[in-house]
XYZ file of C-alpha atoms in Angstrom:
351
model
C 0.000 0.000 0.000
C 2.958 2.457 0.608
C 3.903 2.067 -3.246
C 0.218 2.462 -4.112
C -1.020 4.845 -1.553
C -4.408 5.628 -3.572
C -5.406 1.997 -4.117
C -7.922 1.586 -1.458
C -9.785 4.692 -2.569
C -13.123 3.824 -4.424
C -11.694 7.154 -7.254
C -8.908 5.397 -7.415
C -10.576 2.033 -7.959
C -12.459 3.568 -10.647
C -10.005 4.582 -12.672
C -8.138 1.912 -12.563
C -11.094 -0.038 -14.236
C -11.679 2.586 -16.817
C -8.052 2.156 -17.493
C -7.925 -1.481 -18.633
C -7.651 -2.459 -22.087
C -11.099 -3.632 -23.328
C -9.880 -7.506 -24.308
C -8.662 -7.893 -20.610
C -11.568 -8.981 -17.395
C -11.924 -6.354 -15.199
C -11.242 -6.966 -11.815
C -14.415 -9.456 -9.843
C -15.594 -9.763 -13.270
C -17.628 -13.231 -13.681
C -15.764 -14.992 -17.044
C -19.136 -15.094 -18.892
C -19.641 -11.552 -18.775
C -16.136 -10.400 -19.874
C -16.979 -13.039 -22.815
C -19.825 -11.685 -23.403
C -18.551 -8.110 -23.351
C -15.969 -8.886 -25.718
C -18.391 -10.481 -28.539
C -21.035 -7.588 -27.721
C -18.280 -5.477 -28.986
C -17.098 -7.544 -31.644
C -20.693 -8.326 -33.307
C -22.187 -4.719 -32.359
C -24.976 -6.820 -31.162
C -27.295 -6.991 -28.086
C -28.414 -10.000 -26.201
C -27.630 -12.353 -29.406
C -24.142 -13.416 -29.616
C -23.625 -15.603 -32.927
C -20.654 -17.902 -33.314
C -20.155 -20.105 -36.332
C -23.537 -21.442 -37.046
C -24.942 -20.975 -33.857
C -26.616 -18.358 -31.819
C -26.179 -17.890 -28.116
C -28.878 -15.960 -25.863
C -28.405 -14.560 -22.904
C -31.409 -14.572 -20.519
C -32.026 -13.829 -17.411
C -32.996 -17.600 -16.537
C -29.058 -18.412 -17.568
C -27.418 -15.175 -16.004
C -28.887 -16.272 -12.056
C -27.804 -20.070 -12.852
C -24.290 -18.825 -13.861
C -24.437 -16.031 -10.568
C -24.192 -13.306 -13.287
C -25.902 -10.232 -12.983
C -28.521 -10.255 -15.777
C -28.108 -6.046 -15.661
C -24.526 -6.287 -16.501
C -24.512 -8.764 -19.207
C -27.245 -6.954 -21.424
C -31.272 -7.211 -22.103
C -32.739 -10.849 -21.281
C -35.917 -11.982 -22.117
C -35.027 -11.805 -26.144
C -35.582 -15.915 -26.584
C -39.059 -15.722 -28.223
C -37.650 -13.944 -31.317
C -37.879 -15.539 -34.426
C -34.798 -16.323 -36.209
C -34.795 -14.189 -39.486
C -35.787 -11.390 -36.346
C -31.916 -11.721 -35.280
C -30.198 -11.738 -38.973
C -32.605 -9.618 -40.548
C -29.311 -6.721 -40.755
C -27.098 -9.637 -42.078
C -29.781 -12.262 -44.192
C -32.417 -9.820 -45.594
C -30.658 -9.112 -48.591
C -29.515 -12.490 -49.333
C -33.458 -14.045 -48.774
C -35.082 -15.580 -51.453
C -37.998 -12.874 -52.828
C -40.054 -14.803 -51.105
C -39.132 -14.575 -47.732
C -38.664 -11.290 -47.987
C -42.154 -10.082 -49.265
C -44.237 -12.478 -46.551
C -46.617 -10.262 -45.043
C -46.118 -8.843 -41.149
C -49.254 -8.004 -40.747
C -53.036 -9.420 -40.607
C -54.154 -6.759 -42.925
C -51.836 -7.560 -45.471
C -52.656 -11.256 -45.842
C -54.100 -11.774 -49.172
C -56.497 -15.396 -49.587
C -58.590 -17.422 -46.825
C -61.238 -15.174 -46.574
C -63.215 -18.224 -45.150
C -60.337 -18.018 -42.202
C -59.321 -14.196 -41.939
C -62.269 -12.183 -43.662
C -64.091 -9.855 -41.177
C -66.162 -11.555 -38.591
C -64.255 -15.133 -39.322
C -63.586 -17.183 -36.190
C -59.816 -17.144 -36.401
C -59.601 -13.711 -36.799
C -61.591 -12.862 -34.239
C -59.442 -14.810 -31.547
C -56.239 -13.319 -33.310
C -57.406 -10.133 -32.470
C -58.668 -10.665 -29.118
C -55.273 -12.643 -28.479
C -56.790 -15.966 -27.914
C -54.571 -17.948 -30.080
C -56.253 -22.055 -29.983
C -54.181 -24.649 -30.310
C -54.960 -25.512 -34.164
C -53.371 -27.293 -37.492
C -52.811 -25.545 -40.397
C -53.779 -28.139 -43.559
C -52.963 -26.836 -47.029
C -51.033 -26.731 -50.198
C -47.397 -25.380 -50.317
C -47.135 -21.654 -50.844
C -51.065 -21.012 -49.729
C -49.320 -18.917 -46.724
C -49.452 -21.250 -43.847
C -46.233 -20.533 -42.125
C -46.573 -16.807 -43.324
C -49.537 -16.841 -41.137
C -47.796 -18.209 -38.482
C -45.378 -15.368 -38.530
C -48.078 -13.139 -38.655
C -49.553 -14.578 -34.982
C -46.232 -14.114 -33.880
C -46.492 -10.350 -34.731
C -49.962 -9.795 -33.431
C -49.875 -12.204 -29.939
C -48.284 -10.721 -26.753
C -47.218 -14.266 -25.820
C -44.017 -15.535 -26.173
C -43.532 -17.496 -29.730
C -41.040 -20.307 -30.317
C -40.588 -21.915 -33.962
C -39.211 -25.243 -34.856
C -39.141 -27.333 -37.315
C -39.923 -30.907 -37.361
C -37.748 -31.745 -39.589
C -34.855 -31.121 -36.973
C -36.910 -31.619 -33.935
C -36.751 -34.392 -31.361
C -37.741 -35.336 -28.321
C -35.521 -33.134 -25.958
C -35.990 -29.906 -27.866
C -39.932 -30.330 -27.437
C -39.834 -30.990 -24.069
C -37.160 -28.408 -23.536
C -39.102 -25.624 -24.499
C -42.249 -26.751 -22.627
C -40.617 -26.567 -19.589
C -39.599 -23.055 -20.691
C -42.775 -22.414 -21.181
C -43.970 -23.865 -17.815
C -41.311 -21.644 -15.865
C -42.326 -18.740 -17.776
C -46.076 -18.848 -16.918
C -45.018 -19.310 -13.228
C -42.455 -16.252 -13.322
C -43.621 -13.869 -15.597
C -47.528 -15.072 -16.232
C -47.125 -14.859 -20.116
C -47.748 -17.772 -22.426
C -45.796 -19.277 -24.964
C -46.829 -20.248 -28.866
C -45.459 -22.791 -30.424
C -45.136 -23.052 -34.349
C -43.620 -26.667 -35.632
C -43.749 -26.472 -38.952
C -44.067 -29.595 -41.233
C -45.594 -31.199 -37.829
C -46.574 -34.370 -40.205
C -42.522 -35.267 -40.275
C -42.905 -35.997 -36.440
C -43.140 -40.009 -35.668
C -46.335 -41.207 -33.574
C -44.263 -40.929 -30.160
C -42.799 -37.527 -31.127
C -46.604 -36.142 -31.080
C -47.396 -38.176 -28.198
C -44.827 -35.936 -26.086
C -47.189 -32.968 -27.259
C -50.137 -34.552 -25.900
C -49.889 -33.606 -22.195
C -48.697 -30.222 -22.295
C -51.162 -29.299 -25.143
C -53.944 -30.603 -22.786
C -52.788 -28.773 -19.819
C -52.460 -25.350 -21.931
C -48.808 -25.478 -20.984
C -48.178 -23.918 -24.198
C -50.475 -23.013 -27.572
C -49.269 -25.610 -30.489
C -49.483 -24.251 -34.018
C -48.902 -27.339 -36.701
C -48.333 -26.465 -40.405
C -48.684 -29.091 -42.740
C -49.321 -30.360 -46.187
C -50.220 -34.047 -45.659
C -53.552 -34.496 -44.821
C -53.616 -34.374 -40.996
C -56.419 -36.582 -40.559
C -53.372 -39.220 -42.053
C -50.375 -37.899 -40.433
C -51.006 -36.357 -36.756
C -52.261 -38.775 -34.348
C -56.045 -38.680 -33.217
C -55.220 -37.756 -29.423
C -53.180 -34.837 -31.067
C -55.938 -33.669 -33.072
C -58.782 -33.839 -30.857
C -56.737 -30.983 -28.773
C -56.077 -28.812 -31.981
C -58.281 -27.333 -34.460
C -57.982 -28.092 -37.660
C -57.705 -25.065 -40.115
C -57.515 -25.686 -44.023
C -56.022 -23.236 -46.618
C -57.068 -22.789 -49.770
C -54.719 -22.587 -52.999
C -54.716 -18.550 -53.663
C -56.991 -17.069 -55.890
C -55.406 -15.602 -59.416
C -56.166 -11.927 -58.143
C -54.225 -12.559 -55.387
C -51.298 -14.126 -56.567
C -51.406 -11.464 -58.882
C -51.282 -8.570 -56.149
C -48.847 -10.641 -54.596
C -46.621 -10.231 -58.142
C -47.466 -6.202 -58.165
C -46.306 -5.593 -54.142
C -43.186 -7.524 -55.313
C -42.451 -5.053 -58.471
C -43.219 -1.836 -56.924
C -41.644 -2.358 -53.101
C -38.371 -0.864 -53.286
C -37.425 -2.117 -49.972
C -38.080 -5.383 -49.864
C -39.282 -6.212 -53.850
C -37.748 -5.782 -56.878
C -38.647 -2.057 -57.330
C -35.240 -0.357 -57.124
C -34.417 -2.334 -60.353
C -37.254 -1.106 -62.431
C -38.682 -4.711 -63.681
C -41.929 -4.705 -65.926
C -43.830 -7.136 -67.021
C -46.172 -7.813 -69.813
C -49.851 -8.265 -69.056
C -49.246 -11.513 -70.976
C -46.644 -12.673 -69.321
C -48.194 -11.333 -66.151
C -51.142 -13.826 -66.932
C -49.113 -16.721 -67.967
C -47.146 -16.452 -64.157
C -50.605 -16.107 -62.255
C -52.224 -18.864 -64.077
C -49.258 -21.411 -64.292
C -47.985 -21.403 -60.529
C -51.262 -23.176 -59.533
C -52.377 -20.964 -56.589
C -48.534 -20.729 -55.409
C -47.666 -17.534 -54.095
C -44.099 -19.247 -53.086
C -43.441 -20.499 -57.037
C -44.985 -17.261 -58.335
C -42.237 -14.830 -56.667
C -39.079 -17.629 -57.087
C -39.842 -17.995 -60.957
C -40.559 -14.050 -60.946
C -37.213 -13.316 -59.065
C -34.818 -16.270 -61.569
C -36.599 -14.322 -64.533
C -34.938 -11.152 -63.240
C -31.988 -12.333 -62.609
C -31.120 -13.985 -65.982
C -33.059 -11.058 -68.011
C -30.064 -8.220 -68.909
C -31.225 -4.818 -68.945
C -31.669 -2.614 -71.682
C -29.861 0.645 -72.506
C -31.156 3.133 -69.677
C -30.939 0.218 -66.883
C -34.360 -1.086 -66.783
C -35.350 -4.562 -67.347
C -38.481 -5.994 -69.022
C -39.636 -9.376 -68.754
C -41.147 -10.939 -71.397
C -42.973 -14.250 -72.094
C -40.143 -16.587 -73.139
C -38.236 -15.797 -70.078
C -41.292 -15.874 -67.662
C -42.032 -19.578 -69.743
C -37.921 -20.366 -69.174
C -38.340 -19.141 -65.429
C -41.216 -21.428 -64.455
C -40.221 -24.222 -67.188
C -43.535 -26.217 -66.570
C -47.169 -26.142 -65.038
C -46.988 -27.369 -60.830
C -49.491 -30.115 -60.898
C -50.088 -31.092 -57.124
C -50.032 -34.848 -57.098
C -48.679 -37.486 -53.853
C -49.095 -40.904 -54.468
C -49.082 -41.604 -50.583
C -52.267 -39.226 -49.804
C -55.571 -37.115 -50.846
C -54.165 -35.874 -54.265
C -53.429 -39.732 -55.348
C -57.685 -40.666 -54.737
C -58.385 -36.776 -56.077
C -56.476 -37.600 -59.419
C -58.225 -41.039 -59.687
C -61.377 -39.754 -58.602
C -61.158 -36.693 -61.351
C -59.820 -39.582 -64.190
C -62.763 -41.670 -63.531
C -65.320 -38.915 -63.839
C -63.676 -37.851 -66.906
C -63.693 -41.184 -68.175
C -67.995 -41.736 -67.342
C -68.694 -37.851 -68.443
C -69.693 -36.985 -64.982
């Protein structure tokens, strides 16, 4: 202390701290949090830390297991984002079209009138933030996991997405004990979206069955096997089942126009036009896809050069080269096998 006579002083103390370098812990500082300082600084992020492939969160929940102050070690509570919420400032631009033109809100959802119109049930409990357990049944690109994202928008619950693809056992019944803790603690609920929820086996969905019943969390399946075929009974009796229609031609073809004329998200900083033919010949040949529409619309773009003052016009050869042939909805394994025979047979009598 004679060498350092100003040491025990808290000014003194103080500056000493402000005068570390920043890649060095500062004295009683927990590991984790100089860690986390270091990669908050290196990633100009907050609360999501990515490394590699993978994305680390820091919650409250892990800061009191670890002894860490929570305060110190930035915002918690930043779980229930969605994925594309956290690399929107890296991904966006690199998104296919059609991730980047899906609708965030209610209002902009084009189709299912039958489902969202005014006075329809499920709109009703989306706006009065009752959210049912339910299935969503219908054809790819129809908007069933853009209306997912949508709920996660509109609900002041906490939303968690997975997809069964890559889900297993653990991860389900990780996240409903989440969601158990987090009714206890903080009284808010928790959504869950598992998408392609027919690619679960028969004792995968029987893990769902008793949290599901107890309202542990709200389960959102999307799916486009018939779910009468693919979820389990037990499962379904606890869910509504929602269908979705294939989109009408108007819409797909509003769905075309937002993605020409938004300069932020679209294609409308690059000046694309289209012929009303070709226009046609995209609406009518992608079936009711709003998915195929924009992917055949955005690899037209991209292999069309532009003319002399920048602009580029897409005509019907490269709209036809684009979409190369008609999407006929066919699986041998479920309805659209006994829909094709049915439709053949009729044919066949004149019926």
């Amino acid at each position: 202390s004679s060498q350092h006579p100003g040491i025990g002083s808290s000014d003194s103390v103080a500056g000493a701290v402000a005068a570390l370098p920043e890649d060095q812990p500062r004295p009683g500082e927990h590991p984790l949090c100089f860690r986390v300082r270091r990669l908050e600084k290196t990633r100009h992020s907050r609360g999501a830390l990515v490394l590699g492939s993978r994305s680390f969160l820091l919650s409250s929940s892990v800061a009191s297991a670890s002894g860490v102050d929570s305060g110190a070690c930035g915002p918690a509570n930043l779980r229930g984002k969605m994925t594309q919420d956290l690399f929107s400032q890296s991904a966006g631009d690199h998104q296919p079209l059609a991730a980047r033109m899906r609708p965030s809100r209610l209002d902009d959802l084009l189709g299912q009138e039958h489902l969202l119109g005014p006075g329809a049930v499920l709109r009703k409990a989306l706006e009065a933030d009752r959210v049912p357990s339910m299935i969503l049944y219908g054809p790819p690109g129809c908007g069933k996991t853009t209306l997912a994202m949508v709920i996660s928008q509109v609900t002041r619950q906490r939303f968690e997405a997975l997809s069964a693809v890559v889900t297993g056992v653990a991860d389900l019944r990780r996240i409903a004990q989440e969601a158990i803790e987090r009714r206890k603690l903080h009284d808010q609920g928790t959504v869950l979206l598992l998408d392609e929820i027919h690619r679960l086996n028969k004792g995968q969905q029987d893990v769902l069955l008793p949290y599901v019943e107890r309202g542990d969390f709200t389960l959102i399946g999307a799916t486009t096997e018939n779910p009468y075929f693919s979820v389990v009974t037990p499962l379904l009796s606890r869910c509504r089942v929602f269908t979705l229609h294939p989109l009408e031609p108007e819409h797909l073809r509003q769905i075309v126009e937002r993605a020409l004329t938004d300069s932020e998200r679209g294609l409308g900083k690059l000046q694309v036009s289209l012929d009303p033919e070709s226009l046609e010949h995209l609406v009518t040949t992608s079936a009711g896809d709003a998915r195929a529409a924009l992917n055949a619309l955005e690899l037209a773009v991209q292999t069309t050069p532009p003319d002399e003052r920048g602009r580029l016009h897409l005509t019907l050869p490269a709209i036809e080269a684009a979409l190369q042939r008609p999407l006929l909805r066919y699986d041998r394994a479920g309805t659209e096998h006994y829909d094709t025979i049915s439709a053949y047979i009729k044919s066949m009598r004149g019926s």
